[in-house]
Short mmCIF file of C-alpha atoms and ligand atoms in Angstrom, two decimals:
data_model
loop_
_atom_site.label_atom_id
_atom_site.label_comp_id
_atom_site.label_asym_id
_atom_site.label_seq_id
_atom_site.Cartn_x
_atom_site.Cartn_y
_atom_site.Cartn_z
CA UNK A 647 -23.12 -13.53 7.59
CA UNK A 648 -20.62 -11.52 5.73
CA UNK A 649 -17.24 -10.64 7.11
CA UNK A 650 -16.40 -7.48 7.83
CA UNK A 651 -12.98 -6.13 8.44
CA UNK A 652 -11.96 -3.05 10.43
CA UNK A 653 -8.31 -1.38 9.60
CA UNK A 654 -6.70 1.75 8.86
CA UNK A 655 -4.46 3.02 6.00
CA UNK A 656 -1.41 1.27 5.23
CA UNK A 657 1.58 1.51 8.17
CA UNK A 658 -1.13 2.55 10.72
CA UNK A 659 0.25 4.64 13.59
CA UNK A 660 -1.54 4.72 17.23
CA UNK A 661 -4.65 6.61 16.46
CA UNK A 662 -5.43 3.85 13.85
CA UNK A 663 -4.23 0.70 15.78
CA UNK A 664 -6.17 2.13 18.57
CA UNK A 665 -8.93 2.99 16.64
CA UNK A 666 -9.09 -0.77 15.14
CA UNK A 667 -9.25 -2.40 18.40
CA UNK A 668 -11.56 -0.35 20.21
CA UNK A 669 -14.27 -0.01 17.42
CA UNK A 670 -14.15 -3.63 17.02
CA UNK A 671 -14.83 -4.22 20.39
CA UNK A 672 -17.41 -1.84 20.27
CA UNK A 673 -19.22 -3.30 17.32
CA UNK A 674 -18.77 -6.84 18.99
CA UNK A 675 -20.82 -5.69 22.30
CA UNK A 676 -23.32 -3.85 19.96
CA UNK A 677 -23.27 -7.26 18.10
CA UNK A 678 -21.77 -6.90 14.98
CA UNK A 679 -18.92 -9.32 14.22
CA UNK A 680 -15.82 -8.10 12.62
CA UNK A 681 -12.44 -9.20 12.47
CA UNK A 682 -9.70 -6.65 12.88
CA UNK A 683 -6.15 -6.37 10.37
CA UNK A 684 -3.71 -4.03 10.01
CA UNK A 685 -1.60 -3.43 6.12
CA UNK A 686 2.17 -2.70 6.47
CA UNK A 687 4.12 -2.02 9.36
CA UNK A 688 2.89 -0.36 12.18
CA UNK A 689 4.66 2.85 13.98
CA UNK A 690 6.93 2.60 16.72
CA UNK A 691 4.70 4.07 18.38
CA UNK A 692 1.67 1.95 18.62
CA UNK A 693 4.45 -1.32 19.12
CA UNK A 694 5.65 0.66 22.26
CA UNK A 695 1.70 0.68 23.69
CA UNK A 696 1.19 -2.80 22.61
CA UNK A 697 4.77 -3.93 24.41
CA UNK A 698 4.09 -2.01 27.67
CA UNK A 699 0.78 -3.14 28.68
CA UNK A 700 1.72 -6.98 26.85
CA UNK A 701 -0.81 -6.30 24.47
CA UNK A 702 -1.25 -8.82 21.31
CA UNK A 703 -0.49 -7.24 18.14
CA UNK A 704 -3.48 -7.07 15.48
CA UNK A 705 -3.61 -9.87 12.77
CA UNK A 706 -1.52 -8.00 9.45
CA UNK A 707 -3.16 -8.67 6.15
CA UNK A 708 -2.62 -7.99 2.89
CA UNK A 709 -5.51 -6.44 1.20
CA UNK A 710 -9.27 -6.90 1.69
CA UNK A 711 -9.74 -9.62 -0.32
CA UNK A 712 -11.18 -12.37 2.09
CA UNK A 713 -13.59 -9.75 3.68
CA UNK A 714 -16.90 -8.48 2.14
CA UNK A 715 -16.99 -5.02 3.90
CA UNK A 716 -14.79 -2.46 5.56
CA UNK A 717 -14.52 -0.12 8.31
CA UNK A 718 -11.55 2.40 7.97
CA UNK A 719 -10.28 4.22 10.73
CA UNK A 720 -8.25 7.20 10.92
CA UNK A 721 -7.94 7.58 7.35
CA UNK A 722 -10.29 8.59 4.47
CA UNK A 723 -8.26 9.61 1.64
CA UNK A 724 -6.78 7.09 -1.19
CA UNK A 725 -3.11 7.74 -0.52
CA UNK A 726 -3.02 5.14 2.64
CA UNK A 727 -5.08 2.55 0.94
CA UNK A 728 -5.43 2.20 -3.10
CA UNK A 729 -4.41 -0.99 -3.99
CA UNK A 730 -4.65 -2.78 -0.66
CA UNK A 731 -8.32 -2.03 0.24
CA UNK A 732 -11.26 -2.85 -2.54
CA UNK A 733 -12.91 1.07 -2.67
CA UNK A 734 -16.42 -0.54 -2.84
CA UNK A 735 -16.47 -2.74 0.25
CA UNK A 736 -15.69 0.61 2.84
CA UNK A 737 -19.09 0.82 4.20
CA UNK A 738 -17.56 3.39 6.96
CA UNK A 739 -15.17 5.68 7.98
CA UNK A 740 -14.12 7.41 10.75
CA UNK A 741 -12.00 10.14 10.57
CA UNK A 742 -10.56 13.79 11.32
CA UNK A 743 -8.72 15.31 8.79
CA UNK A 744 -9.78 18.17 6.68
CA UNK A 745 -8.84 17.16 3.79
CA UNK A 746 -10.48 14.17 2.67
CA UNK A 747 -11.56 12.10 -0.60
CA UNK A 748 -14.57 10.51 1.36
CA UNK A 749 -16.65 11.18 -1.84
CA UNK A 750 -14.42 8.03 -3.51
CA UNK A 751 -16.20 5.53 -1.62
CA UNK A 752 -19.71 4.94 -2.92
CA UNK A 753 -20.84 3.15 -0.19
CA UNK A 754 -19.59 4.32 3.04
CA UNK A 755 -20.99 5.84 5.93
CA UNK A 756 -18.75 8.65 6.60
CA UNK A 757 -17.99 10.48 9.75
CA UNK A 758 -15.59 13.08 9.30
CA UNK A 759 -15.33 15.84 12.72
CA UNK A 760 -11.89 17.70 13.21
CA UNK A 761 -11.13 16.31 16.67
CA UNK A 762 -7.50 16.06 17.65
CA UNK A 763 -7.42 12.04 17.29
CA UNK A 764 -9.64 9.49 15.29
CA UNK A 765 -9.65 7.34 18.99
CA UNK A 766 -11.75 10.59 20.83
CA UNK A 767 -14.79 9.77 18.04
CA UNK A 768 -14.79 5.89 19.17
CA UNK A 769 -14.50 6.99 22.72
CA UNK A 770 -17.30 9.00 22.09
CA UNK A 771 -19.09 6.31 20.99
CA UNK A 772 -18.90 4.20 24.05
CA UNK A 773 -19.98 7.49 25.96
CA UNK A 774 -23.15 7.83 23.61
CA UNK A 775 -24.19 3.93 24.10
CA UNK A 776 -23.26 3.90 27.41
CA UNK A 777 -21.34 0.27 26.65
CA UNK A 778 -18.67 -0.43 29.06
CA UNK A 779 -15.16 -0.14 27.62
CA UNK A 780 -12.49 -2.31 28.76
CA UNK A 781 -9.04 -1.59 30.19
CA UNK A 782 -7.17 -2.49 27.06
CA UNK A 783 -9.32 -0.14 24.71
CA UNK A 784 -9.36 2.68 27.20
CA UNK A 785 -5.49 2.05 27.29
CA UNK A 786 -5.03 2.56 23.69
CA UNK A 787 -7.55 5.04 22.80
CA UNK A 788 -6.05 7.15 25.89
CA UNK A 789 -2.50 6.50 24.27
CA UNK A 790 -3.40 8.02 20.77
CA UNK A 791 -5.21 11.27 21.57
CA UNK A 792 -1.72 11.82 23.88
CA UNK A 793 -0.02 11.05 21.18
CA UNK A 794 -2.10 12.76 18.41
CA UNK A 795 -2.62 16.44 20.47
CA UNK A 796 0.83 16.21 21.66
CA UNK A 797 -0.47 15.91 25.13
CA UNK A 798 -3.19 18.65 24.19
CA UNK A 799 -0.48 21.05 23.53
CA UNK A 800 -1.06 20.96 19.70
CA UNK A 801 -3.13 23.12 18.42
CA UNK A 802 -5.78 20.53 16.94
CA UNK A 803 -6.62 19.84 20.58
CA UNK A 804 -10.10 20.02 21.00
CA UNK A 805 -12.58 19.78 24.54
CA UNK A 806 -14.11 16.93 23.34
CA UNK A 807 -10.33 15.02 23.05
CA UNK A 808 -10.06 16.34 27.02
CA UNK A 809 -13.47 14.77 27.90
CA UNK A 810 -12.73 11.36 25.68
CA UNK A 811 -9.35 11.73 27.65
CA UNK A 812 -10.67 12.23 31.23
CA UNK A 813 -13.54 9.46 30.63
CA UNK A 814 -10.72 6.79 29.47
CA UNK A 815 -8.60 7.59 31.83
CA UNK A 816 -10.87 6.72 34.58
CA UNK A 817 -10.33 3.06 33.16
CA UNK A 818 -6.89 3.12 32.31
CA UNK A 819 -5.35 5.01 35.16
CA UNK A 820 -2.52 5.48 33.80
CA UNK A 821 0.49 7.43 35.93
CA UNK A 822 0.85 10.88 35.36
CA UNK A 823 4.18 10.23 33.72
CA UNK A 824 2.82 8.56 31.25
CA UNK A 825 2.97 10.86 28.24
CA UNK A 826 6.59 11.59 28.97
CA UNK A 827 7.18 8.01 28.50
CA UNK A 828 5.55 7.46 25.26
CA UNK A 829 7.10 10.29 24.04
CA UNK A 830 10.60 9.56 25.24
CA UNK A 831 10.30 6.21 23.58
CA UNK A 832 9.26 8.08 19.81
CA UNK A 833 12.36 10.43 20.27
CA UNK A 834 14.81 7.60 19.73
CA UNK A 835 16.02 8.23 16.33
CA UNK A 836 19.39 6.73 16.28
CA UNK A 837 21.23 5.07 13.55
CA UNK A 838 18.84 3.72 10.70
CA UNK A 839 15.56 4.24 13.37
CA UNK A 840 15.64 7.85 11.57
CA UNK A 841 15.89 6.52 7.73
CA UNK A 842 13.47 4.22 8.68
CA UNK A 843 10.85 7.18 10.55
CA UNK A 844 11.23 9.59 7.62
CA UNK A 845 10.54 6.89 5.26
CA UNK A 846 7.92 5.05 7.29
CA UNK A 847 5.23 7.82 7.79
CA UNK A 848 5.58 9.68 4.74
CA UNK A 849 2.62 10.94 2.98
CA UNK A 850 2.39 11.78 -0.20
CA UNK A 851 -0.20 14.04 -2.29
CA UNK A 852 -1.33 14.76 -5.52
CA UNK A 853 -2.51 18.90 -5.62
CA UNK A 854 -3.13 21.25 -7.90
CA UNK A 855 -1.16 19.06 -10.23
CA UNK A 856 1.88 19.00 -7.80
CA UNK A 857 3.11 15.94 -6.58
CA UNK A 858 4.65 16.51 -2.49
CA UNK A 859 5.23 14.35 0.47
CA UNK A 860 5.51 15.47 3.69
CA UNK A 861 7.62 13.35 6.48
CA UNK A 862 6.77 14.28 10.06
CA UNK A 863 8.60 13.02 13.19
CA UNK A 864 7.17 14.16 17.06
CA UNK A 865 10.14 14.02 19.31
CA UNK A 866 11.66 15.53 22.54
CA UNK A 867 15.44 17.59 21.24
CA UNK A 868 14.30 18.16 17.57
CA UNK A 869 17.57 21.42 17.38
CA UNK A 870 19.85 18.20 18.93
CA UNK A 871 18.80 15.93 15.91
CA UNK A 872 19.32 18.92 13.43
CA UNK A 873 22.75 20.05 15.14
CA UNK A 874 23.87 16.34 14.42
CA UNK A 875 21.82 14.68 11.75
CA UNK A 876 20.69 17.92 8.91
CA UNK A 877 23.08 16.53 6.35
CA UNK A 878 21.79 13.05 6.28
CA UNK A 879 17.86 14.65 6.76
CA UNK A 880 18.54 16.55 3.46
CA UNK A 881 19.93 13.49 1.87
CA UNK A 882 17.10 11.24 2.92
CA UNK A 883 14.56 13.70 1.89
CA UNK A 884 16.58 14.80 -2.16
CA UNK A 885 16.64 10.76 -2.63
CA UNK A 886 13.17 10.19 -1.77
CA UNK A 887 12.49 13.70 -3.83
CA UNK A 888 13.96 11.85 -6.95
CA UNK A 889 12.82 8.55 -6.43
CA UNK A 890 9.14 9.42 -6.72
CA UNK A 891 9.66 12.72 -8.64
CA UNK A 892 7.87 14.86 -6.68
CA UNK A 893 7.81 18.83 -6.97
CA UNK A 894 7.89 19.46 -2.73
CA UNK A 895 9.04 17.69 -0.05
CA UNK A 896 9.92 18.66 3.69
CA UNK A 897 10.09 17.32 6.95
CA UNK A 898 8.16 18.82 9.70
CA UNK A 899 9.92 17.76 13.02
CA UNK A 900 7.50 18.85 16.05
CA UNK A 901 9.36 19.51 19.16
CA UNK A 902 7.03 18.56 22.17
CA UNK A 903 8.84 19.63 25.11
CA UNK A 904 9.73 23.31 23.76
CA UNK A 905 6.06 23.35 22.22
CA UNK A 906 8.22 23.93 18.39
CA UNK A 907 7.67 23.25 15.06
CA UNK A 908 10.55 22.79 12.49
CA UNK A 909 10.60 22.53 8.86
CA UNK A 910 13.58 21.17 7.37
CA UNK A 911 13.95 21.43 3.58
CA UNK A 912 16.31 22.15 0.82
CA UNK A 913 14.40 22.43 -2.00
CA UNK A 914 13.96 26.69 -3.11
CA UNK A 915 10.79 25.68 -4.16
CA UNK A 916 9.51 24.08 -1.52
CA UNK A 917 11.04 26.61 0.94
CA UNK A 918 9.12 29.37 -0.50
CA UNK A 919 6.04 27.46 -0.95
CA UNK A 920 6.44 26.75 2.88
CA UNK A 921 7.14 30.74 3.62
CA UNK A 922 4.32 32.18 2.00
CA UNK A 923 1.63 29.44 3.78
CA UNK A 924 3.24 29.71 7.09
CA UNK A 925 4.90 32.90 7.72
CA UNK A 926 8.48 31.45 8.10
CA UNK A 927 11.72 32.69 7.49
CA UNK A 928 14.17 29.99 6.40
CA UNK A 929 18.02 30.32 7.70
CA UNK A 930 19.22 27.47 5.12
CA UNK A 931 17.21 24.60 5.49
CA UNK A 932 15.83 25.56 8.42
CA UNK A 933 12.73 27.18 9.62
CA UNK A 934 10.26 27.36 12.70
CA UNK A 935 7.20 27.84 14.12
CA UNK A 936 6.40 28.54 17.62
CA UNK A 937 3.64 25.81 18.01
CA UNK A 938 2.94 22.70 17.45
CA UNK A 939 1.23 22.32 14.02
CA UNK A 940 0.58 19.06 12.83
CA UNK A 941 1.19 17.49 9.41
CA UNK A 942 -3.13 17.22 8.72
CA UNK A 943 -3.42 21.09 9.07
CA UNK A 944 -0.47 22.19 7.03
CA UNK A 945 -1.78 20.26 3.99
CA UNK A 946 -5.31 22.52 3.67
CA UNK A 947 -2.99 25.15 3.38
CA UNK A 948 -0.65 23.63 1.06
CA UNK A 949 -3.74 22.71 -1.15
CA UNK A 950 -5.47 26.45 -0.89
CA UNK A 951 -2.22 27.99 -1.78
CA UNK A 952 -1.64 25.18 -4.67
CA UNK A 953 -5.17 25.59 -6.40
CA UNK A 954 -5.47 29.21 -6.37
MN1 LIG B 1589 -5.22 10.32 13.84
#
């Protein structure tokens, strides 16, 4: 029998710890064994879920050496994964970003739709097979397409992350607060938790022959953080700018109560780059968008406006 591992990309937030559980549990009643890992350090976020409902955190591992095939979910590009994750042994992925570098693994099944969370596709799949979820899957996967369409306020919301969301739901039955409180519990950046954010869940891309990375925080009182924190944002993002010599870098802090998108940048470059893709007018290092716009669509426009 060979041993198959499911995961996600390196420092996997919700969607991917989510994803991870649930498809394995899937594949399990479908009868396909698979052991489950994680690479890195997982968001906030997902620890939150896991500590609320006394879930047990997924085994971490290293790379995939000790497994003969993978399943990756919620990522399908090289960035979260070269180097940890032998290319050849992804025999699927499952995934929702437009941009993608599916075409690297030779031997994967790929499913690629642009639904607002990876989760809503394994939901979907429990729908399809009619297999009975339980209350720990349907708690996660709810979790992450909250988190992931900002409470289907952001605009990668999609019907079929409201039907995934009403089916789990009927499960989980969760309280009606509930996306408050996950998103209360993300918005605590004190001290080093916002070094540690910005640095945590940056990604970083290779376009057009630019090198950028884009930090991306989802938090209730992102003009509070700015009011108090710009200088050391700035700082954070210059250091990390030299460090890996890269030509762009920003931080796009979503607002989810006012519904807000703000880019924070001091970079000319990358401030004009940023104006001409998204129609916003920079006062300093500041700019905003009236919507919530999520890291995963910015970067097709970054990479149209890069290779032209
Ligand atoms: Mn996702």
């Amino acid at each position: 029998m060979e041993k198959l591992l499911i995961t996600s990309y390196v420092n996997a937030d919700i969607d991917g710890v989510a994803g991870i559980f649930a498809y394995s549990e899937f594949l399990e009643k479908i009868g396909v064994n698979n052991t489950i890992g994680v690479m890195g350090k997982i968001h906030d976020e997902a620890k939150y879920v896991l500590n609320r409902f006394n879930f047990e955190y997924p085994q971490i591992i290293l790379n995939s050496n000790d497994f003969d095939e993978v399943v990756l979910i919620d990522t399908s590009d090289l960035n979260g994964v070269e180097g940890n994750i032998e290319l050849a042994k992804v025999v699927e992925i499952i995934d929702h970003r437009k941009i993608y570098e599916a075409d690297k693994f030779l031997n994967a099944k790929v499913q690629i739709e642009l639904v607002g969370s990876a989760s809503t596709l394994i939901t979907e799949k429990f729908i399809e097979k009619n297999i009975e979820i339980s209350k720990k899957s349907a708690i996660l996967l709810l979790s992450a397409i909250i988190s992931n369409t900002s409470n289907f306020k952001g605009s990668v919301t999609t019907d079929r992350d409201r039907k995934s969301a009403k089916y789990l739901n009927k499960i989980a039955l969760l309280p009606d607060n509930y996306w408050k409180e996950l998103f209360e519990a993300k918005s605590d950046l004190s001290g080093d938790k916002l070094f540690n954010r910005i640095t945590g869940d940056l990604s970083s891309y290779f376009i057009g022959n630019k090198k950028f990375s884009i930090a991306q925080i989802e938090i209730i009182g992102v003009e509070q953080l700015i009011k108090e924190r710009e200088k050391e944002i700035i700082e954070i993002l210059n250091k990390i700018k030299e460090k890996d010599t890269l030509d762009f870098i920003f931080l796009s802090a979503i607002d989810l109560e006012k519904e807000r998108t703000y880019f924070i940048s001091n970079n000319e470059n990358t401030k004009n780059l940023l104006k001409k893709i998204l129609n916003v007018d920079f006062n300093e290092n500041i700019a905003f968008i009236n919507k919530i716009i999520m890291r995963k669509q910015i970067v097709p426009l970054l990479k149209e406006e890069l290779e032209k």
